CSV table of C-alpha atoms and ligand atoms in Angstrom, one decimal:
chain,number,residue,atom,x,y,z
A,158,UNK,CA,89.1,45.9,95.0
A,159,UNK,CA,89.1,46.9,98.5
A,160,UNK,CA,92.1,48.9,98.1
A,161,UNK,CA,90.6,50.9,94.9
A,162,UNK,CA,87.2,51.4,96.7
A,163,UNK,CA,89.6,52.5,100.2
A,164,UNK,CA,91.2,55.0,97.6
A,165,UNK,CA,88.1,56.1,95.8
A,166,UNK,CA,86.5,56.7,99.3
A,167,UNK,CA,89.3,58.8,100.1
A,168,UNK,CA,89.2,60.5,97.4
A,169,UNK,CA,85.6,61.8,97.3
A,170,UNK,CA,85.8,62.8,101.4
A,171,UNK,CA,88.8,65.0,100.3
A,172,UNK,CA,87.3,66.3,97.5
A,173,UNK,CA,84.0,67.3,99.4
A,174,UNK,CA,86.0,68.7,102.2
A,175,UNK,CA,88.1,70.6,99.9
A,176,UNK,CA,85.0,72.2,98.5
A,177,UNK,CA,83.9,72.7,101.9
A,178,UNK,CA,87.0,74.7,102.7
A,179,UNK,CA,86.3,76.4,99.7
A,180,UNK,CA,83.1,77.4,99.8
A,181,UNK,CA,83.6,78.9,103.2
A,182,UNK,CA,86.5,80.6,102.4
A,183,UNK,CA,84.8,82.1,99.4
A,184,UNK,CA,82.0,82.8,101.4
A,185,UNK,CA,84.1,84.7,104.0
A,186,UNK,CA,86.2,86.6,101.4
A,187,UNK,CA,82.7,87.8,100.2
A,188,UNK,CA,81.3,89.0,103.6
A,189,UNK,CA,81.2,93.2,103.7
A,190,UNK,CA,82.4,94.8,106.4
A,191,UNK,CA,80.6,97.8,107.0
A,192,UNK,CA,82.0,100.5,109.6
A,193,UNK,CA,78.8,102.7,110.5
A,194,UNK,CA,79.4,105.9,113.5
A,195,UNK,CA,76.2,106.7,114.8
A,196,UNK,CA,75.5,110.4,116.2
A,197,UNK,CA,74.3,108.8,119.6
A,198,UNK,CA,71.6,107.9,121.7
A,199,UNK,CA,69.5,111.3,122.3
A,200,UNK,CA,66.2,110.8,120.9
A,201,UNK,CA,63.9,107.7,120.4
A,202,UNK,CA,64.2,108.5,116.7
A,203,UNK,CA,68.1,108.1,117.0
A,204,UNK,CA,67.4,104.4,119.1
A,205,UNK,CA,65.2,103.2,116.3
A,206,UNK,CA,67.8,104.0,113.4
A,207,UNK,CA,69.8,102.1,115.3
A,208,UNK,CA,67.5,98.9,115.6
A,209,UNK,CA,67.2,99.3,111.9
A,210,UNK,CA,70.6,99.8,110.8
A,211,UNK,CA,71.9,97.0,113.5
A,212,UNK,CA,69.2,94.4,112.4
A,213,UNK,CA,69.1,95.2,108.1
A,214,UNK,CA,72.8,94.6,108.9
A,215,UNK,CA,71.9,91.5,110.3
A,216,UNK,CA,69.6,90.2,107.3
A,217,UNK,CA,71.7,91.4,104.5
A,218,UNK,CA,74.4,89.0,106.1
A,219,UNK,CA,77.0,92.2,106.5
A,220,UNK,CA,79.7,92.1,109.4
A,221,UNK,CA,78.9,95.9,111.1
A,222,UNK,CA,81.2,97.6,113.3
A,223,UNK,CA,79.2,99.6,115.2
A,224,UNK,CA,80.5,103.2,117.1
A,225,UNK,CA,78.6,105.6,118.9
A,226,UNK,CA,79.9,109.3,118.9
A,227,UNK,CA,77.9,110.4,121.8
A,228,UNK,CA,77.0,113.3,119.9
A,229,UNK,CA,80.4,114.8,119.4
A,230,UNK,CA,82.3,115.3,115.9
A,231,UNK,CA,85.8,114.3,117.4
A,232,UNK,CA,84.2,110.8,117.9
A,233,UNK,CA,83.0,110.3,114.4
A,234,UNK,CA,86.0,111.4,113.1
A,235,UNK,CA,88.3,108.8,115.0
A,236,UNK,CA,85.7,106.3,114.7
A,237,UNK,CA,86.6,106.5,110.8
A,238,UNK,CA,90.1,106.6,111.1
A,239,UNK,CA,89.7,103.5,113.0
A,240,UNK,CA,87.4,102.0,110.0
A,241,UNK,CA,89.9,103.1,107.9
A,242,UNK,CA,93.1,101.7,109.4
A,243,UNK,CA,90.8,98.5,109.7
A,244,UNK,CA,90.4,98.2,106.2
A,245,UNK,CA,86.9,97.9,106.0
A,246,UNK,CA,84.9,97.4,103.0
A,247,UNK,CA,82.5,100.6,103.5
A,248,UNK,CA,82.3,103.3,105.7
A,249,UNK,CA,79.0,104.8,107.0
A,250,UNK,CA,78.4,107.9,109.1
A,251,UNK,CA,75.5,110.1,110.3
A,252,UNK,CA,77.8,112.7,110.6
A,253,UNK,CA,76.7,114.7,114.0
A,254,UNK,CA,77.2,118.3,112.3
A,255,UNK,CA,77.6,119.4,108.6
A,256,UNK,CA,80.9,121.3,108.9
A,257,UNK,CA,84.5,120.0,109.3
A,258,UNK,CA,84.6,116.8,107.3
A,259,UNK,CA,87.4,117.6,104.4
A,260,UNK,CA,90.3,115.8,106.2
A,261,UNK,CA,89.0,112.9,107.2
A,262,UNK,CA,86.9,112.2,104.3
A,263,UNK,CA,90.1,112.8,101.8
A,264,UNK,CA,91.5,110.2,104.6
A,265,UNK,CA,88.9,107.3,103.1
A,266,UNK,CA,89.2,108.5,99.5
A,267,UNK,CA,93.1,108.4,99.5
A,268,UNK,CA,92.8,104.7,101.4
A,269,UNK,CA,90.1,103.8,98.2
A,270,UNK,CA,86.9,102.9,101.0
A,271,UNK,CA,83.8,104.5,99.6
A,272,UNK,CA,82.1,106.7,102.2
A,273,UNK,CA,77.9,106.7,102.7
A,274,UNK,CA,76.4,109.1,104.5
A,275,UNK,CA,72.9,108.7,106.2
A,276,UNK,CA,70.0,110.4,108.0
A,277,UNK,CA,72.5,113.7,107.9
A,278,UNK,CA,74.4,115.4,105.6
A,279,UNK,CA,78.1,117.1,105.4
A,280,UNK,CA,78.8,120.4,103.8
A,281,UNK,CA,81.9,119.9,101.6
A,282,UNK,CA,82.9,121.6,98.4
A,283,UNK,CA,84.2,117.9,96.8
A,284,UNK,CA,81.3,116.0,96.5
A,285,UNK,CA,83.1,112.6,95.7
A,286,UNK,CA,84.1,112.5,98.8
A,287,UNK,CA,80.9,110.6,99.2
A,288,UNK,CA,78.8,108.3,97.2
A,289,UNK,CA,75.6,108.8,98.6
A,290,UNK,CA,73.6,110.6,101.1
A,291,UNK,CA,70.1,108.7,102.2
A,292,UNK,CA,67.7,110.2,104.6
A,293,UNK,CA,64.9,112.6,104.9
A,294,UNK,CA,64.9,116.2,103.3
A,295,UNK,CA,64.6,118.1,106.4
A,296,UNK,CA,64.4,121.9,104.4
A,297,UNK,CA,61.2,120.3,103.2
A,298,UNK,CA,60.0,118.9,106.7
A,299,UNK,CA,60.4,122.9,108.0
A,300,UNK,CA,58.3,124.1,104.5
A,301,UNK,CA,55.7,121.6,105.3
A,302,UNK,CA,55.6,122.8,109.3
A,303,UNK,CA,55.6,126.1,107.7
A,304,UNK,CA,52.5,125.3,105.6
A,305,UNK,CA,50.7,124.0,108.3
A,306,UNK,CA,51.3,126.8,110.6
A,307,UNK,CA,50.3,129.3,107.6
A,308,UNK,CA,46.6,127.2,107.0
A,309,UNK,CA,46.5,127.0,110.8
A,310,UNK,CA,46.5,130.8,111.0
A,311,UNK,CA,45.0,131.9,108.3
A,312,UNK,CA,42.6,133.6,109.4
A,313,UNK,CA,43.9,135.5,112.8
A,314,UNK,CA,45.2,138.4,112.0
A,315,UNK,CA,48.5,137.7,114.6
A,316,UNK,CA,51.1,138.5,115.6
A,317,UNK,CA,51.7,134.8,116.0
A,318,UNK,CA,55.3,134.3,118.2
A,319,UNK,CA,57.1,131.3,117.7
A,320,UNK,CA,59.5,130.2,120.4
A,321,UNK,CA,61.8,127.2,118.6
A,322,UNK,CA,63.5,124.7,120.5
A,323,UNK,CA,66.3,123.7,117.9
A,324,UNK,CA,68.3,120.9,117.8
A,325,UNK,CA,71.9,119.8,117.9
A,326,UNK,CA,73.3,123.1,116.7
A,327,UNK,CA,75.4,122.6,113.4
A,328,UNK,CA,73.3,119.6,112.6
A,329,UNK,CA,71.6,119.0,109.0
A,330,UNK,CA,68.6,118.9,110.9
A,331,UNK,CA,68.7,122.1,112.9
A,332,UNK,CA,69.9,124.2,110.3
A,333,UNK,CA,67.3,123.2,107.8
A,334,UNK,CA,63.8,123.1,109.7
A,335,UNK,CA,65.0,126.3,110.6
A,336,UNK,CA,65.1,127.6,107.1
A,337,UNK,CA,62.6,125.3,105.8
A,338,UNK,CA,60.1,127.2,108.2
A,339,UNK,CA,61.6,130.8,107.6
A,340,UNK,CA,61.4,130.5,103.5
A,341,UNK,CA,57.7,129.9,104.3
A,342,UNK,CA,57.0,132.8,107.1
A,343,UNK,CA,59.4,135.4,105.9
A,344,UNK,CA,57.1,137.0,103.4
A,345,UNK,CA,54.1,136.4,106.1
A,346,UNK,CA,55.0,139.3,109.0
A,347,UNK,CA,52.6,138.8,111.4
A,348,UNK,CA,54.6,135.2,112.5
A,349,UNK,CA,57.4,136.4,114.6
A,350,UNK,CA,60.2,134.4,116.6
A,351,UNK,CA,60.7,135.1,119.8
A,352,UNK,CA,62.9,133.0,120.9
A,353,UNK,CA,65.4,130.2,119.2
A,354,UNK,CA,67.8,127.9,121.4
A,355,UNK,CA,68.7,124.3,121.3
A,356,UNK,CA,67.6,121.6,123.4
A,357,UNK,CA,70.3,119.2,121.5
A,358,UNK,CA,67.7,117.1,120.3
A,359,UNK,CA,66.8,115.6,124.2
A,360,UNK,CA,64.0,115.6,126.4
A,361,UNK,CA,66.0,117.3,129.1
A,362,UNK,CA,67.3,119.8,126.5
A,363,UNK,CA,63.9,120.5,125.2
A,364,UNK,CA,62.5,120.7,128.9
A,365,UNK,CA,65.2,123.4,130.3
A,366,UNK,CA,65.0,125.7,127.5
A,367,UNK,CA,61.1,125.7,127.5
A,368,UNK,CA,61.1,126.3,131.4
A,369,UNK,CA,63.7,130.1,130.9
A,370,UNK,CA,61.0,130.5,127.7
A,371,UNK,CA,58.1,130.5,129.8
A,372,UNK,CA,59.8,132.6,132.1
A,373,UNK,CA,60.6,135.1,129.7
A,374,UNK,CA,57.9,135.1,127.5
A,375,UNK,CA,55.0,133.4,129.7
A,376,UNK,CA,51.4,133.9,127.7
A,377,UNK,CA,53.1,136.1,124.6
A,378,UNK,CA,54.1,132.4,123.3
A,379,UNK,CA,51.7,131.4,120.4
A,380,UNK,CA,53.4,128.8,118.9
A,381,UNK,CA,56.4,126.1,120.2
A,382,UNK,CA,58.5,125.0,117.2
A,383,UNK,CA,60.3,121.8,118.2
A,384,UNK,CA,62.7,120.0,116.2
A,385,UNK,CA,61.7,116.5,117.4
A,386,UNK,CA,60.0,114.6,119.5
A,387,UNK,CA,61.8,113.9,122.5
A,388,UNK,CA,62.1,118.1,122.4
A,389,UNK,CA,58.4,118.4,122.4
A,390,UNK,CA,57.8,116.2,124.8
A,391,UNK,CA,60.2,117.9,127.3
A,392,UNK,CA,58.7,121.5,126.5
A,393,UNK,CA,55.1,119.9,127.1
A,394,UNK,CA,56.1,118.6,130.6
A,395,UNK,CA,57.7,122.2,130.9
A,396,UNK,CA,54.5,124.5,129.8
A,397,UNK,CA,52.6,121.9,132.0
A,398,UNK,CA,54.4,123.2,135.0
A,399,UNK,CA,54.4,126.3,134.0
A,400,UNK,CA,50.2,126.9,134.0
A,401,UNK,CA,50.6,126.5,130.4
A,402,UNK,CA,48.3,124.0,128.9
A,403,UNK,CA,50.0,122.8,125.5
A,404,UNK,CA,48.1,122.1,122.7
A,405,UNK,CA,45.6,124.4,123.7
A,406,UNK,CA,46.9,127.6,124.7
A,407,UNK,CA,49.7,127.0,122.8
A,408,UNK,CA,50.1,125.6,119.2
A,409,UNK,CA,53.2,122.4,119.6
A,410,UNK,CA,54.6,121.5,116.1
A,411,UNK,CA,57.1,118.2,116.0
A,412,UNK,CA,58.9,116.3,113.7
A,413,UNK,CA,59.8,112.5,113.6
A,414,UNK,CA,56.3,111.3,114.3
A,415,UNK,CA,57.5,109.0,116.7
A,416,UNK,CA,55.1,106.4,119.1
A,417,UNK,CA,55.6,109.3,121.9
A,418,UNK,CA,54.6,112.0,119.6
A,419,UNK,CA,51.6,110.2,118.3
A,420,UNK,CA,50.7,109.7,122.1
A,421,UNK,CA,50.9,113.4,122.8
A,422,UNK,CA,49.1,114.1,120.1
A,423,UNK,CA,46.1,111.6,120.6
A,424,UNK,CA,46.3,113.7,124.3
A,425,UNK,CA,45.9,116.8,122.4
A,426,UNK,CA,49.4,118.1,123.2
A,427,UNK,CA,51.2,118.3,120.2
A,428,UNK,CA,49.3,119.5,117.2
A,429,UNK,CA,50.9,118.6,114.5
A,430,UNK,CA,54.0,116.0,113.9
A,431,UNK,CA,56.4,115.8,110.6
A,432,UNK,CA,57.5,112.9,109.8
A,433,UNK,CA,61.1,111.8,109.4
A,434,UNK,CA,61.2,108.3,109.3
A,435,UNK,CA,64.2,106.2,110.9
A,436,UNK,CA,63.6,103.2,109.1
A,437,UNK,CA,67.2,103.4,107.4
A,438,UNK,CA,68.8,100.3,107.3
A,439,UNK,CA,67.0,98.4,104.6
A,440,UNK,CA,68.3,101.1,101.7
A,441,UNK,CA,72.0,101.2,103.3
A,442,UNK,CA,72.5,97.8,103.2
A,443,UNK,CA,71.4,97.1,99.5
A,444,UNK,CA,73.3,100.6,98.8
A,445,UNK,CA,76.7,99.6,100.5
A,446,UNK,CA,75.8,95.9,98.3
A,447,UNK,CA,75.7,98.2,95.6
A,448,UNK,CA,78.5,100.1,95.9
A,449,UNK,CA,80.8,96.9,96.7
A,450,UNK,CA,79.6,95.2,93.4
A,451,UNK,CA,80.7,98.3,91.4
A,452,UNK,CA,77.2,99.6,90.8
A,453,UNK,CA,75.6,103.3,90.2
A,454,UNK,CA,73.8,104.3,92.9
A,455,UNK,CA,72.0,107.8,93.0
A,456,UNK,CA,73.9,110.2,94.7
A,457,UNK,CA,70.7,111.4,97.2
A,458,UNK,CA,67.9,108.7,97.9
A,459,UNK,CA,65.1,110.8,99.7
A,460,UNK,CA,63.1,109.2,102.6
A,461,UNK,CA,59.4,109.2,101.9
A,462,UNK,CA,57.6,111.2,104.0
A,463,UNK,CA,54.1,112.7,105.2
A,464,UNK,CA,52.8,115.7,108.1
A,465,UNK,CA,50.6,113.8,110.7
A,466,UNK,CA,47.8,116.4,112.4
A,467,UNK,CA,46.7,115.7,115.5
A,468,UNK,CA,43.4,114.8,114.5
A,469,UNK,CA,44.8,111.4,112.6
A,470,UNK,CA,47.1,110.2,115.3
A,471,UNK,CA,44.5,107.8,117.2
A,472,UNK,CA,43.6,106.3,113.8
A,473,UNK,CA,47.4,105.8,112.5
A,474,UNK,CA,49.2,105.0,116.1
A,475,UNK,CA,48.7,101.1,115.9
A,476,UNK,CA,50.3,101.2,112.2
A,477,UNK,CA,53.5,103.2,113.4
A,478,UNK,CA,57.0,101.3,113.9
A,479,UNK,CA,59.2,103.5,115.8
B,912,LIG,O1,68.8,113.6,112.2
B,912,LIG,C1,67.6,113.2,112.5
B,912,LIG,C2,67.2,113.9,113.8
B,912,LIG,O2,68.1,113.5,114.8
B,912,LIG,C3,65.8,113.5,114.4
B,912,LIG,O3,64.8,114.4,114.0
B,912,LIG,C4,66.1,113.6,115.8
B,912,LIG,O4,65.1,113.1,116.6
B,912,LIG,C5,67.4,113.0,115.9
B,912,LIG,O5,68.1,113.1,117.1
C-alpha cells in the first residue's frame, strides 16, 4: 500500500512539474519581442513617448529592446538591422526623417518581421513595407495653427511676418507644419515669412536661431512659428533678452502642448499651443498584439487631437500628462 501511494505521490509531483515546465515554456514561447528605435532625447515630447512606449511595453507583458538614434538616420537604420538579425517578433521605428528607408525596410520584409511605424512617417513608393503608421497628423496641426493665426488677424490689415523655427529638417513633422500652415496662408498675402531655419526640435536649437532672428529682423517680427515646445521655449528666453516681450509684442504659436508650454502660456508667452499628444504606447502594443496574432489592423491610426489658446491653459494644466 505504501509502495502504490509512494508511486502515486510520485507520480502527481511529476505530472505537476511537468505542466509547470510546460506552462512556462509555453508562456515564454508566447512572449513578443518587440525591437522599437527611438529618434532620441531632444524635446520633453520625445522623453514622454518614451515613458509611454517603455511602460505600455511593460503592462502588455512584451520583452522591448529599446535603441536610441540620437537623432541620426544611420542609427535607426543599424538599430533595425540589429532587430533583424536578432529575430525579433516586431520591429518598431519613429523613423528620424521620411526619406531613405527602401533598403532597410526590404531588409525586414525579406527576413518576414512586420515593420510599425510611429509618431513619424517614411516616404516610400511600397507601402507594404509597413503595416501601420500611428501618430498625429501633423499637415493638420499646421492647418489648424494656420486657422488660428488667420481668426487672430482678421481684422489687421498686415503685413503679418512670420519668422518659423522648424524642426529636425527632413522630419514628418517639419515638413508638414510647414505645409499645413502655407495651404492656409498662401491665398492670404498680407502673412509673409521672413525667416525659416531649424532649431532641430531643442531648446538650444530654438534659442540660437531666435537670437540671429532678432538680430536680423528685430521689431519687423509679428509672429514666431515654432514647431514644438522645447523650440518655443528657447525663442521666448531669446526675445526675452533681446527687449522683446513674447506673447505680447510678438504672437508665439507651439505645438505638442506640453506641461512647459502650458506654463508659458498661463505666463502669457506662448499664445497658442497644438497639440500632438505623445501618449503612444497603449495603441502600439495592442497593434504589434495584433499584428503577431495575424490580425487586420488599419494601415494609419490618427492621434486625437485639439488647439489649446492661451486663455484655457490655467484651467486645463492640472488635467495634462506630459
Ligand atoms: O515627431 C513629433 C515631434 O518630435 C514633436 O513635436 C517634437 O517635440 C518631437 O521632438
Amino acid at each position: 500500500m505504501r509502495l502504490i501511494s509512494r508511486l502515486a505521490l510520485g507520480t502527481l509531483v511529476s505530472t505537476a512539474m511537468t505542466f509547470a515546465a510546460g506552462t512556462s515554456a509555453s508562456a515564454q514561447e508566447k512572449q513578443i519581442t518587440l525591437g522599437f528605435s527611438q529618434v532620441g532625447a531632444e524635446s520633453a515630447w520625445r522623453t514622454a513617448n518614451t515613458v509611454s512606449v517603455k511602460s505600455a511595453a511593460k503592462d502588455a507583458g512584451i520583452n522591448l529592446k529599446f535603441s536610441d538614434a540620437q537623432q541620426k538616420q544611420e542609427n535607426q537604420i543599424r538599430a533595425i538591422r540589429s532587430f533583424i538579425a536578432q529575430k525579433v517578433n516586431v520591429i518598431a521605428f519613429s523613423p528620424v526623417v521620411e526619406s531613405g528607408w527602401e533598403p532597410v525596410l526590404n531588409e525586414a520584409k525579406a527576413a518576414h518581421i512586420p515593420v510599425i511605424l510611429t509618431d513619424r512617417a517614411v516616404d516610400v513608393k511600397d507601402t507594404s513595407l509597413y503595416v501601420t503608421m500611428i501618430g498625429s497628423d501633423f499637415l493638420e496641426e499646421g492647418r489648424r495653427a494656420g486657422r488660428w493665426l488667420e481668426e487672430r488677424y482678421k481684422n489687421e490689415p498686415g503685413p503679418i511676418n512670420i519668422a518659423e523655427l522648424q524642426g529636425t529638417v527632413g522630419s514628418a513633422p517639419a515638413n508638414d507644419r510647414h505645409a499645413g500652415l502655407m495651404e492656409v496662408v498662401k491665398n492670404d498675402p498680407k502673412f509673409k515669412i521672413i525667416a525659416s531655419q531649424s532649431g532641430d526640435f531643442t531648446l538650444a536649437g530654438g534659442k540660437q536661431v531666435m537670437e540671429a532672428f532678432a538680430k536680423t529682423y528685430g521689431k519687423q517680427i509679428n509672429v514666431v512659428y515654432a514647431h514644438n515646445d522645447d523650440m518655443a521655449l528657447g525663442a521666448i528666453q531669446a526675445m526675452e533678452e533681446a527687449g522683446i516681450k513674447p506673447g505680447k509684442d510678438v504672437t508665439v504659436v507651439s505645438f505638442d502642448a506640453t506641461k512647459g508650454g502650458f506654463e508659458a502660456m498661463i505666463a502669457g508667452k506662448i499664445n497658442v499651443d497644438v497639440e500632438c499628444s505623445p501618449l503612444l504606447g497603449p495603441q502600439l502594443m495592442s497593434a504589434v498584439k495584433d499584428v503577431v496574432a495575424g490580425k487586420q489592423v488599419p494601415k494609419r491610426i490618427v492621434t486625437n487631437e485639439t488647439v489649446f489658446p492661451m486663455n484655457v491653459a490655467a484651467q486645463t494644466l492640472p488635467s495634462r500628462k506630459y
